[in-house]
Amino acid sequence: MSLQPSEIDRDEVKRLASEFEGAPLTEVLAWLWEKFGERAAIGTSFQGAGLVMIDHALNAGLRFPVFTLDTNLLFPETYELKARLEKRWGITIEGLQPEQTPEQQAAEYGAELWKKGPDVCCTLRKVVPLQKKLSTLAVWITGLRRQQSDTREGAQILGLYHFDVLRDLYILKANPMATWKREAVWDYIKANGLPYNALHDRGYRSIGCWPCTRATDAGENERAGRWTGFDKAECGIHTFLGDSI
Ligand code: SF4
């Protein structure tokens, strides 16, 4: 299902990324649907941009499969939001599970692995489950935005993602929200009455697992509340093997 390097015309991907730079969101999504159908799937952690993107897709009749990385360590508010969105949109959002429960992980690696080895914890609970999912797809669609942080400012609307070095497997990665500003995302959410994570109203601007997320202060970037105390800004799913965001 996934792409081999020889199947990819890298120049064509670059050309399309440039062409899509100023295109409306629905136009990019429609191109992905027409070309790949259900082999393109949206991955979301229920941040605002992902919600806007899924809403645009469904309103245009583009029924991409939707999945989330359920680390089993998400906030109760996040699980509540997932249920509300499924009801509103009439879809099922697949929760990708790690191989181990938090208890099994603690038994093997020690309690609270996120405090001493967050990279290992993220690999076990996010990167590996995502890799398995991507091996069934041709395109991974994300809600990533350039404005979110320094690590994301180079995000392209379409690019390649080398997700499995052992099998040399690639996938197309689409970031159709890359150029969107936070204000435009929230204007859309409010104007359309989309449900959103209740934690946003309590100062949380980027929301991940409860042990590694805090509210942010004015002046901090949107993802500053993730992995406080560590030199870590990404869980690894967007930077695996050093690929571009
Ligand atoms: S964000 Fe924290 S708790 Fe979640 S997988 Fe990564 S290190 Fe573990």
PDB file of C-alpha atoms and ligand atoms in Angstrom:
ATOM      1  CA  MET A   1       0.000   0.000   0.000  1.00  0.00           C
ATOM      2  CA  SER A   2       2.722   2.426   0.908  1.00  0.00           C
ATOM      3  CA  LEU A   3       5.072   3.854  -1.671  1.00  0.00           C
ATOM      4  CA  GLN A   4       8.524   2.650  -2.705  1.00  0.00           C
ATOM      5  CA  PRO A   5      11.124   5.344  -3.477  1.00  0.00           C
ATOM      6  CA  SER A   6      11.137   4.312  -7.125  1.00  0.00           C
ATOM      7  CA  GLU A   7       7.386   5.031  -7.370  1.00  0.00           C
ATOM      8  CA  ILE A   8       7.746   8.596  -6.195  1.00  0.00           C
ATOM      9  CA  ASP A   9       8.464  11.440  -8.505  1.00  0.00           C
ATOM     10  CA  ARG A  10       9.997  13.776  -5.961  1.00  0.00           C
ATOM     11  CA  ASP A  11       9.989  16.711  -8.352  1.00  0.00           C
ATOM     12  CA  GLU A  12       6.261  16.250  -8.900  1.00  0.00           C
ATOM     13  CA  VAL A  13       5.650  16.277  -5.146  1.00  0.00           C
ATOM     14  CA  LYS A  14       7.629  19.520  -4.902  1.00  0.00           C
ATOM     15  CA  ARG A  15       5.743  21.030  -7.811  1.00  0.00           C
ATOM     16  CA  LEU A  16       2.384  20.144  -6.260  1.00  0.00           C
ATOM     17  CA  ALA A  17       3.449  21.495  -2.868  1.00  0.00           C
ATOM     18  CA  SER A  18       4.224  24.806  -4.526  1.00  0.00           C
ATOM     19  CA  GLU A  19       0.977  24.787  -6.508  1.00  0.00           C
ATOM     20  CA  PHE A  20      -1.093  24.082  -3.374  1.00  0.00           C
ATOM     21  CA  GLU A  21       0.545  26.874  -1.390  1.00  0.00           C
ATOM     22  CA  GLY A  22      -2.242  29.360  -2.060  1.00  0.00           C
ATOM     23  CA  ALA A  23      -5.047  26.901  -2.785  1.00  0.00           C
ATOM     24  CA  PRO A  24      -8.232  26.748  -0.704  1.00  0.00           C
ATOM     25  CA  LEU A  25      -8.311  23.945   1.877  1.00  0.00           C
ATOM     26  CA  THR A  26     -11.145  22.078   0.186  1.00  0.00           C
ATOM     27  CA  GLU A  27      -9.292  22.073  -3.135  1.00  0.00           C
ATOM     28  CA  VAL A  28      -6.282  20.314  -1.589  1.00  0.00           C
ATOM     29  CA  LEU A  29      -8.507  17.807   0.199  1.00  0.00           C
ATOM     30  CA  ALA A  30     -10.524  17.132  -2.965  1.00  0.00           C
ATOM     31  CA  TRP A  31      -7.321  16.411  -4.917  1.00  0.00           C
ATOM     32  CA  LEU A  32      -6.211  13.924  -2.259  1.00  0.00           C
ATOM     33  CA  TRP A  33      -9.598  12.214  -2.250  1.00  0.00           C
ATOM     34  CA  GLU A  34      -9.823  12.004  -6.017  1.00  0.00           C
ATOM     35  CA  LYS A  35      -6.323  10.573  -6.308  1.00  0.00           C
ATOM     36  CA  PHE A  36      -6.171   8.289  -3.273  1.00  0.00           C
ATOM     37  CA  GLY A  37      -9.684   7.865  -1.814  1.00  0.00           C
ATOM     38  CA  GLU A  38      -9.621   5.902   1.441  1.00  0.00           C
ATOM     39  CA  ARG A  39      -5.897   5.214   1.043  1.00  0.00           C
ATOM     40  CA  ALA A  40      -5.514   8.760   2.391  1.00  0.00           C
ATOM     41  CA  ALA A  41      -6.409   9.100   6.077  1.00  0.00           C
ATOM     42  CA  ILE A  42      -6.569  11.999   8.491  1.00  0.00           C
ATOM     43  CA  GLY A  43      -4.631  11.671  11.737  1.00  0.00           C
ATOM     44  CA  THR A  44      -5.841  14.007  14.465  1.00  0.00           C
ATOM     45  CA  SER A  45      -5.083  14.761  18.094  1.00  0.00           C
ATOM     46  CA  PHE A  46      -8.177  16.986  18.184  1.00  0.00           C
ATOM     47  CA  GLN A  47      -6.310  20.287  18.082  1.00  0.00           C
ATOM     48  CA  GLY A  48      -8.325  23.063  16.458  1.00  0.00           C
ATOM     49  CA  ALA A  49      -6.788  22.790  12.996  1.00  0.00           C
ATOM     50  CA  GLY A  50      -7.577  19.104  12.682  1.00  0.00           C
ATOM     51  CA  LEU A  51     -11.188  19.746  13.567  1.00  0.00           C
ATOM     52  CA  VAL A  52     -11.482  22.480  10.939  1.00  0.00           C
ATOM     53  CA  MET A  53      -9.939  20.223   8.326  1.00  0.00           C
ATOM     54  CA  ILE A  54     -12.183  17.235   9.055  1.00  0.00           C
ATOM     55  CA  ASP A  55     -15.235  19.486   9.021  1.00  0.00           C
ATOM     56  CA  HIS A  56     -14.265  20.871   5.596  1.00  0.00           C
ATOM     57  CA  ALA A  57     -13.706  17.350   4.274  1.00  0.00           C
ATOM     58  CA  LEU A  58     -17.038  16.006   5.492  1.00  0.00           C
ATOM     59  CA  ASN A  59     -18.939  19.066   4.280  1.00  0.00           C
ATOM     60  CA  ALA A  60     -17.476  18.438   0.823  1.00  0.00           C
ATOM     61  CA  GLY A  61     -18.441  14.751   0.930  1.00  0.00           C
ATOM     62  CA  LEU A  62     -14.823  13.581   1.241  1.00  0.00           C
ATOM     63  CA  ARG A  63     -15.053  10.734   3.711  1.00  0.00           C
ATOM     64  CA  PHE A  64     -11.428  10.113   4.592  1.00  0.00           C
ATOM     65  CA  PRO A  65     -10.844   7.567   7.360  1.00  0.00           C
ATOM     66  CA  VAL A  66      -9.916   9.402  10.576  1.00  0.00           C
ATOM     67  CA  PHE A  67      -7.642   8.067  13.301  1.00  0.00           C
ATOM     68  CA  THR A  68      -6.041   9.272  16.506  1.00  0.00           C
ATOM     69  CA  LEU A  69      -3.113   8.039  18.562  1.00  0.00           C
ATOM     70  CA  ASP A  70      -4.768   6.849  21.756  1.00  0.00           C
ATOM     71  CA  THR A  71      -1.822   6.569  24.112  1.00  0.00           C
ATOM     72  CA  ASN A  72      -4.198   5.599  26.942  1.00  0.00           C
ATOM     73  CA  LEU A  73      -2.794   8.714  28.623  1.00  0.00           C
ATOM     74  CA  LEU A  74      -5.024  11.369  27.109  1.00  0.00           C
ATOM     75  CA  PHE A  75      -7.010  13.797  29.242  1.00  0.00           C
ATOM     76  CA  PRO A  76     -10.611  12.826  30.097  1.00  0.00           C
ATOM     77  CA  GLU A  77     -11.625  16.005  28.255  1.00  0.00           C
ATOM     78  CA  THR A  78      -9.991  14.663  25.078  1.00  0.00           C
ATOM     79  CA  TYR A  79     -11.895  11.377  25.246  1.00  0.00           C
ATOM     80  CA  GLU A  80     -15.119  13.332  25.832  1.00  0.00           C
ATOM     81  CA  LEU A  81     -14.396  15.482  22.786  1.00  0.00           C
ATOM     82  CA  LYS A  82     -13.744  12.424  20.626  1.00  0.00           C
ATOM     83  CA  ALA A  83     -17.176  11.033  21.532  1.00  0.00           C
ATOM     84  CA  ARG A  84     -18.882  14.361  20.836  1.00  0.00           C
ATOM     85  CA  LEU A  85     -17.222  14.713  17.446  1.00  0.00           C
ATOM     86  CA  GLU A  86     -18.116  11.169  16.416  1.00  0.00           C
ATOM     87  CA  LYS A  87     -21.720  11.905  17.233  1.00  0.00           C
ATOM     88  CA  ARG A  88     -21.782  15.261  15.454  1.00  0.00           C
ATOM     89  CA  TRP A  89     -20.062  14.004  12.315  1.00  0.00           C
ATOM     90  CA  GLY A  90     -21.580  10.515  12.290  1.00  0.00           C
ATOM     91  CA  ILE A  91     -18.168   8.878  11.926  1.00  0.00           C
ATOM     92  CA  THR A  92     -15.966   6.534  13.923  1.00  0.00           C
ATOM     93  CA  ILE A  93     -12.518   7.837  14.784  1.00  0.00           C
ATOM     94  CA  GLU A  94     -10.139   4.912  15.057  1.00  0.00           C
ATOM     95  CA  GLY A  95      -7.993   4.973  18.203  1.00  0.00           C
ATOM     96  CA  LEU A  96      -4.569   3.486  17.472  1.00  0.00           C
ATOM     97  CA  GLN A  97      -3.402   1.595  20.538  1.00  0.00           C
ATOM     98  CA  PRO A  98       0.140   0.985  21.841  1.00  0.00           C
ATOM     99  CA  GLU A  99       1.156  -2.622  22.359  1.00  0.00           C
ATOM    100  CA  GLN A 100       1.374  -2.182  26.124  1.00  0.00           C
ATOM    101  CA  THR A 101      -1.076  -0.700  28.594  1.00  0.00           C
ATOM    102  CA  PRO A 102       0.421   1.987  30.865  1.00  0.00           C
ATOM    103  CA  GLU A 103       0.607  -0.650  33.601  1.00  0.00           C
ATOM    104  CA  GLN A 104       2.490  -3.124  31.394  1.00  0.00           C
ATOM    105  CA  GLN A 105       4.861  -0.372  30.322  1.00  0.00           C
ATOM    106  CA  ALA A 106       5.510   0.556  33.961  1.00  0.00           C
ATOM    107  CA  ALA A 107       6.242  -3.079  34.785  1.00  0.00           C
ATOM    108  CA  GLU A 108       8.822  -3.305  31.994  1.00  0.00           C
ATOM    109  CA  TYR A 109      10.393   0.173  32.012  1.00  0.00           C
ATOM    110  CA  GLY A 110       9.595   1.475  35.492  1.00  0.00           C
ATOM    111  CA  ALA A 111       6.920   3.863  36.698  1.00  0.00           C
ATOM    112  CA  GLU A 112       6.326   7.120  34.854  1.00  0.00           C
ATOM    113  CA  LEU A 113       8.656   6.515  31.933  1.00  0.00           C
ATOM    114  CA  TRP A 114       7.689   9.951  30.587  1.00  0.00           C
ATOM    115  CA  LYS A 115       9.640  11.554  33.445  1.00  0.00           C
ATOM    116  CA  LYS A 116      12.941   9.871  32.651  1.00  0.00           C
ATOM    117  CA  GLY A 117      12.684   8.815  29.023  1.00  0.00           C
ATOM    118  CA  PRO A 118       9.958  10.687  27.165  1.00  0.00           C
ATOM    119  CA  ASP A 119      11.466   9.829  23.782  1.00  0.00           C
ATOM    120  CA  VAL A 120      11.196   6.123  24.549  1.00  0.00           C
ATOM    121  CA  CYS A 121       7.677   6.550  25.893  1.00  0.00           C
ATOM    122  CA  CYS A 122       6.602   8.498  22.778  1.00  0.00           C
ATOM    123  CA  THR A 123       8.155   5.891  20.532  1.00  0.00           C
ATOM    124  CA  LEU A 124       6.282   3.073  22.266  1.00  0.00           C
ATOM    125  CA  ARG A 125       2.951   4.849  22.546  1.00  0.00           C
ATOM    126  CA  LYS A 126       2.881   7.015  19.411  1.00  0.00           C
ATOM    127  CA  VAL A 127       5.542   6.347  16.803  1.00  0.00           C
ATOM    128  CA  VAL A 128       5.222   2.570  16.608  1.00  0.00           C
ATOM    129  CA  PRO A 129       1.398   2.486  16.459  1.00  0.00           C
ATOM    130  CA  LEU A 130       1.513   5.204  13.798  1.00  0.00           C
ATOM    131  CA  GLN A 131       4.080   3.313  11.744  1.00  0.00           C
ATOM    132  CA  LYS A 132       1.820   0.282  11.698  1.00  0.00           C
ATOM    133  CA  LYS A 133      -1.083   2.389  10.502  1.00  0.00           C
ATOM    134  CA  LEU A 134       0.927   4.198   7.846  1.00  0.00           C
ATOM    135  CA  SER A 135       2.010   0.890   6.336  1.00  0.00           C
ATOM    136  CA  THR A 136      -1.654   0.456   5.280  1.00  0.00           C
ATOM    137  CA  LEU A 137      -1.951   3.889   3.645  1.00  0.00           C
ATOM    138  CA  ALA A 138      -0.618   5.967   0.767  1.00  0.00           C
ATOM    139  CA  VAL A 139      -1.173   9.384   2.358  1.00  0.00           C
ATOM    140  CA  TRP A 140      -1.127  10.648   5.918  1.00  0.00           C
ATOM    141  CA  ILE A 141      -3.082  13.895   6.274  1.00  0.00           C
ATOM    142  CA  THR A 142      -2.266  16.044   9.303  1.00  0.00           C
ATOM    143  CA  GLY A 143      -3.523  19.292  10.800  1.00  0.00           C
ATOM    144  CA  LEU A 144      -0.021  20.628  11.360  1.00  0.00           C
ATOM    145  CA  ARG A 145       0.471  24.416  11.007  1.00  0.00           C
ATOM    146  CA  ARG A 146       3.658  26.410  10.453  1.00  0.00           C
ATOM    147  CA  GLN A 147       2.704  28.967  13.081  1.00  0.00           C
ATOM    148  CA  GLN A 148       2.609  26.399  15.893  1.00  0.00           C
ATOM    149  CA  SER A 149       6.325  26.380  16.692  1.00  0.00           C
ATOM    150  CA  ASP A 150       9.831  26.832  15.312  1.00  0.00           C
ATOM    151  CA  THR A 151      10.007  23.113  14.597  1.00  0.00           C
ATOM    152  CA  ARG A 152       6.990  23.332  12.285  1.00  0.00           C
ATOM    153  CA  GLU A 153       7.653  26.526  10.383  1.00  0.00           C
ATOM    154  CA  GLY A 154       9.062  24.632   7.386  1.00  0.00           C
ATOM    155  CA  ALA A 155       6.010  22.391   6.912  1.00  0.00           C
ATOM    156  CA  GLN A 156       4.979  21.928   3.285  1.00  0.00           C
ATOM    157  CA  ILE A 157       1.427  21.270   2.150  1.00  0.00           C
ATOM    158  CA  LEU A 158       2.617  18.098   0.461  1.00  0.00           C
ATOM    159  CA  GLY A 159       5.793  16.159   1.112  1.00  0.00           C
ATOM    160  CA  LEU A 160       7.330  12.750   1.573  1.00  0.00           C
ATOM    161  CA  TYR A 161       7.678  10.871   4.816  1.00  0.00           C
ATOM    162  CA  HIS A 162      10.156   8.039   5.204  1.00  0.00           C
ATOM    163  CA  PHE A 163       8.461   6.140   7.983  1.00  0.00           C
ATOM    164  CA  ASP A 164      10.052   2.701   7.889  1.00  0.00           C
ATOM    165  CA  VAL A 165      13.794   2.594   7.394  1.00  0.00           C
ATOM    166  CA  LEU A 166      14.039  -1.199   7.636  1.00  0.00           C
ATOM    167  CA  ARG A 167      11.663  -1.768   4.744  1.00  0.00           C
ATOM    168  CA  ASP A 168      12.495   1.542   3.045  1.00  0.00           C
ATOM    169  CA  LEU A 169       8.856   2.591   2.950  1.00  0.00           C
ATOM    170  CA  TYR A 170       7.609   6.045   2.138  1.00  0.00           C
ATOM    171  CA  ILE A 171       4.272   7.716   2.300  1.00  0.00           C
ATOM    172  CA  LEU A 172       2.949  11.049   1.143  1.00  0.00           C
ATOM    173  CA  LYS A 173       2.355  13.421   3.993  1.00  0.00           C
ATOM    174  CA  ALA A 174      -0.150  16.194   3.459  1.00  0.00           C
ATOM    175  CA  ASN A 175      -0.373  19.221   5.745  1.00  0.00           C
ATOM    176  CA  PRO A 176      -3.287  21.098   4.157  1.00  0.00           C
ATOM    177  CA  MET A 177      -3.549  23.431   7.193  1.00  0.00           C
ATOM    178  CA  ALA A 178       0.111  24.475   7.022  1.00  0.00           C
ATOM    179  CA  THR A 179      -0.568  28.097   6.104  1.00  0.00           C
ATOM    180  CA  TRP A 180      -3.506  28.609   8.465  1.00  0.00           C
ATOM    181  CA  LYS A 181      -3.145  31.018  11.378  1.00  0.00           C
ATOM    182  CA  ARG A 182      -4.490  30.194  14.830  1.00  0.00           C
ATOM    183  CA  GLU A 183      -6.981  33.069  14.638  1.00  0.00           C
ATOM    184  CA  ALA A 184      -8.534  31.725  11.416  1.00  0.00           C
ATOM    185  CA  VAL A 185      -8.845  28.248  12.940  1.00  0.00           C
ATOM    186  CA  TRP A 186     -10.689  29.559  15.970  1.00  0.00           C
ATOM    187  CA  ASP A 187     -12.848  31.919  13.931  1.00  0.00           C
ATOM    188  CA  TYR A 188     -14.044  28.879  11.953  1.00  0.00           C
ATOM    189  CA  ILE A 189     -14.631  26.770  15.070  1.00  0.00           C
ATOM    190  CA  LYS A 190     -16.683  29.492  16.730  1.00  0.00           C
ATOM    191  CA  ALA A 191     -18.603  30.453  13.581  1.00  0.00           C
ATOM    192  CA  ASN A 192     -19.602  26.843  12.942  1.00  0.00           C
ATOM    193  CA  GLY A 193     -20.200  25.808  16.541  1.00  0.00           C
ATOM    194  CA  LEU A 194     -17.670  22.974  16.372  1.00  0.00           C
ATOM    195  CA  PRO A 195     -17.041  21.167  19.664  1.00  0.00           C
ATOM    196  CA  TYR A 196     -13.494  21.679  20.964  1.00  0.00           C
ATOM    197  CA  ASN A 197     -11.400  20.483  23.893  1.00  0.00           C
ATOM    198  CA  ALA A 198     -12.610  22.087  27.127  1.00  0.00           C
ATOM    199  CA  LEU A 199      -8.971  22.481  28.206  1.00  0.00           C
ATOM    200  CA  HIS A 200      -8.504  25.224  25.608  1.00  0.00           C
ATOM    201  CA  ASP A 201     -10.641  27.471  27.805  1.00  0.00           C
ATOM    202  CA  ARG A 202      -8.239  26.811  30.690  1.00  0.00           C
ATOM    203  CA  GLY A 203      -5.069  28.043  28.989  1.00  0.00           C
ATOM    204  CA  TYR A 204      -4.017  24.880  27.181  1.00  0.00           C
ATOM    205  CA  ARG A 205      -3.219  25.725  23.556  1.00  0.00           C
ATOM    206  CA  SER A 206      -1.662  22.409  22.452  1.00  0.00           C
ATOM    207  CA  ILE A 207      -2.992  19.280  24.104  1.00  0.00           C
ATOM    208  CA  GLY A 208      -1.322  15.876  24.244  1.00  0.00           C
ATOM    209  CA  CYS A 209      -0.962  13.290  27.020  1.00  0.00           C
ATOM    210  CA  TRP A 210      -1.836  14.478  30.510  1.00  0.00           C
ATOM    211  CA  PRO A 211       1.611  13.767  32.051  1.00  0.00           C
ATOM    212  CA  CYS A 212       3.383  15.935  29.447  1.00  0.00           C
ATOM    213  CA  THR A 213       1.052  18.878  28.876  1.00  0.00           C
ATOM    214  CA  ARG A 214       0.557  22.118  30.761  1.00  0.00           C
ATOM    215  CA  ALA A 215      -1.226  25.391  30.110  1.00  0.00           C
ATOM    216  CA  THR A 216       0.864  28.067  28.367  1.00  0.00           C
ATOM    217  CA  ASP A 217       1.509  31.693  29.270  1.00  0.00           C
ATOM    218  CA  ALA A 218       1.060  34.680  26.987  1.00  0.00           C
ATOM    219  CA  GLY A 219       4.176  35.110  24.880  1.00  0.00           C
ATOM    220  CA  GLU A 220       5.036  31.407  24.775  1.00  0.00           C
ATOM    221  CA  ASN A 221       4.613  29.529  21.512  1.00  0.00           C
ATOM    222  CA  GLU A 222       1.605  27.253  21.169  1.00  0.00           C
ATOM    223  CA  ARG A 223       3.537  24.081  21.913  1.00  0.00           C
ATOM    224  CA  ALA A 224       5.569  25.439  24.831  1.00  0.00           C
ATOM    225  CA  GLY A 225       3.338  23.528  27.242  1.00  0.00           C
ATOM    226  CA  ARG A 226       4.518  20.168  25.969  1.00  0.00           C
ATOM    227  CA  TRP A 227       7.327  18.230  27.744  1.00  0.00           C
ATOM    228  CA  THR A 228       8.255  21.014  30.163  1.00  0.00           C
ATOM    229  CA  GLY A 229      11.733  20.467  31.576  1.00  0.00           C
ATOM    230  CA  PHE A 230      12.974  18.471  28.593  1.00  0.00           C
ATOM    231  CA  ASP A 231      14.763  19.573  25.445  1.00  0.00           C
ATOM    232  CA  LYS A 232      11.912  18.119  23.436  1.00  0.00           C
ATOM    233  CA  ALA A 233       9.385  19.867  21.237  1.00  0.00           C
ATOM    234  CA  GLU A 234       8.010  16.990  19.164  1.00  0.00           C
ATOM    235  CA  CYS A 235       6.848  13.494  20.090  1.00  0.00           C
ATOM    236  CA  GLY A 236       8.637  12.072  17.083  1.00  0.00           C
ATOM    237  CA  ILE A 237       5.809  11.271  14.714  1.00  0.00           C
ATOM    238  CA  HIS A 238       6.578  14.328  12.586  1.00  0.00           C
ATOM    239  CA  THR A 239      10.340  14.098  12.845  1.00  0.00           C
ATOM    240  CA  PHE A 240      10.904  10.348  12.700  1.00  0.00           C
ATOM    241  CA  LEU A 241      14.211   9.514  11.007  1.00  0.00           C
ATOM    242  CA  GLY A 242      14.862  13.196  10.630  1.00  0.00           C
ATOM    243  CA  ASP A 243      12.321  13.656   7.857  1.00  0.00           C
ATOM    244  CA  SER A 244      11.001  17.119   7.378  1.00  0.00           C
ATOM    245  CA  ILE A 245       7.904  18.144   9.265  1.00  0.00           C
TER     246      ILE A 245
HETATM  247  S1  SF4 B   1       3.546  12.580  25.400  1.00  0.00           S
HETATM  248 FE1  SF4 B   1       4.377  11.896  27.381  1.00  0.00          FE
HETATM  249  S2  SF4 B   1       3.006  10.293  28.167  1.00  0.00           S
HETATM  250 FE2  SF4 B   1       2.520  10.645  25.968  1.00  0.00          FE
HETATM  251  S3  SF4 B   1       3.654   9.097  24.904  1.00  0.00           S
HETATM  252 FE3  SF4 B   1       4.972  10.937  24.946  1.00  0.00          FE
HETATM  253  S4  SF4 B   1       6.238  10.810  26.824  1.00  0.00           S
HETATM  254 FE4  SF4 B   1       4.558   9.266  26.948  1.00  0.00          FE
END
